[in-house]
Tab-separated table of N, CA, C and O in Angstrom:
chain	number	residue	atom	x	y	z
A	579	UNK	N	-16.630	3.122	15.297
A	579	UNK	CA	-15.447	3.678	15.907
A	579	UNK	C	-15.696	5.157	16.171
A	579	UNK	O	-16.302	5.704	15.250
A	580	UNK	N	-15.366	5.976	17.244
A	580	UNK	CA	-15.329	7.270	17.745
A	580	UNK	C	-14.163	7.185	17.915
A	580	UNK	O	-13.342	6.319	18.220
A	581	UNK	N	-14.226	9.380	17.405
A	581	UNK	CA	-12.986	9.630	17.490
A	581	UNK	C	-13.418	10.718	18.373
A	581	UNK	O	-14.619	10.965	18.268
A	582	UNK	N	-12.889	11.307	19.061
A	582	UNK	CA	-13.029	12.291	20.267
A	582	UNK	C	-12.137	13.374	20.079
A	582	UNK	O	-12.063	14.031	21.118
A	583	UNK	N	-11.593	13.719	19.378
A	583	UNK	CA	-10.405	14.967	19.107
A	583	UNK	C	-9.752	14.414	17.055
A	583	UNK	O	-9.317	13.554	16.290
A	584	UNK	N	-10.191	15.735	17.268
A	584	UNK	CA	-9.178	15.649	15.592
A	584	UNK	C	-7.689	14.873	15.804
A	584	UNK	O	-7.454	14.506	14.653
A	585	UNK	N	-6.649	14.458	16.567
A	585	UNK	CA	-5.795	14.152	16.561
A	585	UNK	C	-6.210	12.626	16.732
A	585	UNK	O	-5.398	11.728	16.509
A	586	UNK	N	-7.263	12.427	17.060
A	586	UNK	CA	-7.314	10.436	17.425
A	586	UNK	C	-7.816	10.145	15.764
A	586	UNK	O	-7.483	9.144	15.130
A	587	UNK	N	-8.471	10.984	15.365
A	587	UNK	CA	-8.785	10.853	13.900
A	587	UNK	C	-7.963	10.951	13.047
A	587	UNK	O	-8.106	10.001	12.277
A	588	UNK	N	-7.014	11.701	12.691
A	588	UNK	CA	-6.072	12.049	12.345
A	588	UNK	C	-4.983	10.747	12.205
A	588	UNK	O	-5.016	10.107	11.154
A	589	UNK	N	-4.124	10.401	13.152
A	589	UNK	CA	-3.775	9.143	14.073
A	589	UNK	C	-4.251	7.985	12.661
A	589	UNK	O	-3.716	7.500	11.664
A	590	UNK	N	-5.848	7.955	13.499
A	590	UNK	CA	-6.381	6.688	12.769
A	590	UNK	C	-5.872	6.520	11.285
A	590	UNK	O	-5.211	5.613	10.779
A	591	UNK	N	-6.456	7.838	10.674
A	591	UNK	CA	-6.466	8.092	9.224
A	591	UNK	C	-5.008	7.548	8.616
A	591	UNK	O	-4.864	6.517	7.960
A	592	UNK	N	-3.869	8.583	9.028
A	592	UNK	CA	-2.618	8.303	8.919
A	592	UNK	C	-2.361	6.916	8.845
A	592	UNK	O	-2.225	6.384	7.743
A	593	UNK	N	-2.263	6.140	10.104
A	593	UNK	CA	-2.268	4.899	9.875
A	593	UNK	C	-2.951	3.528	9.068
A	593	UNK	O	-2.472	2.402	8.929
A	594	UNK	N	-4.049	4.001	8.672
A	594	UNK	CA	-4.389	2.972	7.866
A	594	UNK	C	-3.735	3.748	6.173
A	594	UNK	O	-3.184	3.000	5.365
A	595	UNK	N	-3.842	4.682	5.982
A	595	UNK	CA	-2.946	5.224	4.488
A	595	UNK	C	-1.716	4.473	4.348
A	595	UNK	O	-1.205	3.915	3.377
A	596	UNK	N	-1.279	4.628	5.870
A	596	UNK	CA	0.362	4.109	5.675
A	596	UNK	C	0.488	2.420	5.240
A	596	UNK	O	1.432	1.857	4.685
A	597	UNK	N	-0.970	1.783	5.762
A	597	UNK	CA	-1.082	0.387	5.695
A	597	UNK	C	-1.151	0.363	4.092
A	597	UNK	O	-0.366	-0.167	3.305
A	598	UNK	N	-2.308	1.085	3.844
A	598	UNK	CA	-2.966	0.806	2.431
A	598	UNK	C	-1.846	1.350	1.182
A	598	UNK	O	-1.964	0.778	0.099
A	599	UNK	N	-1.033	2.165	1.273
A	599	UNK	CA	0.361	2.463	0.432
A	599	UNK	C	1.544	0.780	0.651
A	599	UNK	O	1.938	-0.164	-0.034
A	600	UNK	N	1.639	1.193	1.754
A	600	UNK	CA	2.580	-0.613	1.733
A	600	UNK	C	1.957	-1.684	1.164
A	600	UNK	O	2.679	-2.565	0.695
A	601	UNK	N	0.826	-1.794	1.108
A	601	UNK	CA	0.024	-2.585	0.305
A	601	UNK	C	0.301	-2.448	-1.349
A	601	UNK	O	0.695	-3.350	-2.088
A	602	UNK	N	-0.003	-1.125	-1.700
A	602	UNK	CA	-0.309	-1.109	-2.673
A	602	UNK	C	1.269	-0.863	-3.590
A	602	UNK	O	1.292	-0.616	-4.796
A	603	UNK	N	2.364	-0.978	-2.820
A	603	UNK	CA	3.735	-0.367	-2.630
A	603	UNK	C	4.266	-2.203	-3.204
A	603	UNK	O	5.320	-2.260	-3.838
A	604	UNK	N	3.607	-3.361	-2.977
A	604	UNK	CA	3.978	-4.548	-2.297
A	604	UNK	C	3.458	-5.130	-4.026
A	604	UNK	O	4.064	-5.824	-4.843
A	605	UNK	N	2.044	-4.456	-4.078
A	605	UNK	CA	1.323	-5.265	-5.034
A	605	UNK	C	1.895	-4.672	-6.471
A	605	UNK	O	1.915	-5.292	-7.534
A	606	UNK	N	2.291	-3.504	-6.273
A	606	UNK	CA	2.735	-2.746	-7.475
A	606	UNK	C	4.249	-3.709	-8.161
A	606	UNK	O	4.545	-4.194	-9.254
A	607	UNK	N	5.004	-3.594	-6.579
A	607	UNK	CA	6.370	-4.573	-7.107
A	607	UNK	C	5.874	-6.191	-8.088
A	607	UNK	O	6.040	-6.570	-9.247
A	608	UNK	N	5.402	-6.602	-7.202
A	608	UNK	CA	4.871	-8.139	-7.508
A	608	UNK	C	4.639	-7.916	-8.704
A	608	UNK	O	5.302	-8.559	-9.518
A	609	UNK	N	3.612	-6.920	-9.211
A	609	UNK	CA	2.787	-7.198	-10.630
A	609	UNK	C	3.817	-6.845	-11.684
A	609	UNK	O	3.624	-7.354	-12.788
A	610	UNK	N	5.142	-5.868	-11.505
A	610	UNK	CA	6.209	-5.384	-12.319
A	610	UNK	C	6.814	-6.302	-12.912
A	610	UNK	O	7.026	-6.419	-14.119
A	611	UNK	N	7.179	-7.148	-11.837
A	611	UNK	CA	8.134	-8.703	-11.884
A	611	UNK	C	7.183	-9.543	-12.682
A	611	UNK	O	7.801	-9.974	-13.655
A	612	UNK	N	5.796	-10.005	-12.679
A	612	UNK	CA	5.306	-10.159	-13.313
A	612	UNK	C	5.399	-10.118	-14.710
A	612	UNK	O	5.471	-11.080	-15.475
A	613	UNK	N	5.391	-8.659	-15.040
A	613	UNK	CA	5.295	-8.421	-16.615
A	613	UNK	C	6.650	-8.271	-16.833
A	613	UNK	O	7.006	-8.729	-17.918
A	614	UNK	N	7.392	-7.854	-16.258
A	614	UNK	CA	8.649	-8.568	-16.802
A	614	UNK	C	9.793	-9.951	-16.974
A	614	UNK	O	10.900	-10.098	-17.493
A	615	UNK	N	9.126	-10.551	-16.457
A	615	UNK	CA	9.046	-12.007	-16.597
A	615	UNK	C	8.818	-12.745	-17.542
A	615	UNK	O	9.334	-13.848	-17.720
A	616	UNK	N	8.067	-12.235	-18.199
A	616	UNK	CA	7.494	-13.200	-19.281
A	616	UNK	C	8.479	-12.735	-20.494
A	616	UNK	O	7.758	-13.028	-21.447
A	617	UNK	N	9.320	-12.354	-20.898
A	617	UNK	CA	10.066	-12.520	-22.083
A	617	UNK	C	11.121	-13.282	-22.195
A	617	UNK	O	11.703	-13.389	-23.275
A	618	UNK	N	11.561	-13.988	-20.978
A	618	UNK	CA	12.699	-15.069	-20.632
A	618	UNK	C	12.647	-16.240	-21.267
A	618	UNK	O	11.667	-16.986	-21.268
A	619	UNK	N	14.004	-16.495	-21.991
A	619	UNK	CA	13.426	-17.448	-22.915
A	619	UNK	C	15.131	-18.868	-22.778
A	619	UNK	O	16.314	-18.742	-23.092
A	620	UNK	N	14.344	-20.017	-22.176
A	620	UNK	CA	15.650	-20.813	-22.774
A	620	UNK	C	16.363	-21.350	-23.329
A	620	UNK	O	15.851	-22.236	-24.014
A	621	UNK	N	18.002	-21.220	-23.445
A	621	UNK	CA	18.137	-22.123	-24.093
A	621	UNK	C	19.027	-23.621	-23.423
A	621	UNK	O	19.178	-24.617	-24.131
């Protein structure tokens, strides 16, 4: 991939951070629920 101006780089950069935070924004929730899950007990 070429970037031709600091702003197409920039651009790029930004956008995949923003991907890789929602990601990690997504996986963080999931794994919470996770560990808090497990103390539910029935009767």
């Amino acid at each position: 991939m070429e970037f031709y101006t600091l702003q197409d780089y920039y651009t790029f950069t930004k956008g995949t951070v923003y991907l890789l935070m929602g990601g990690i924004l997504v996986a963080a929730t999931l794994y919470w629920r996770f560990l808090m899950g497990g103390n539910k007990k029935d009767d």
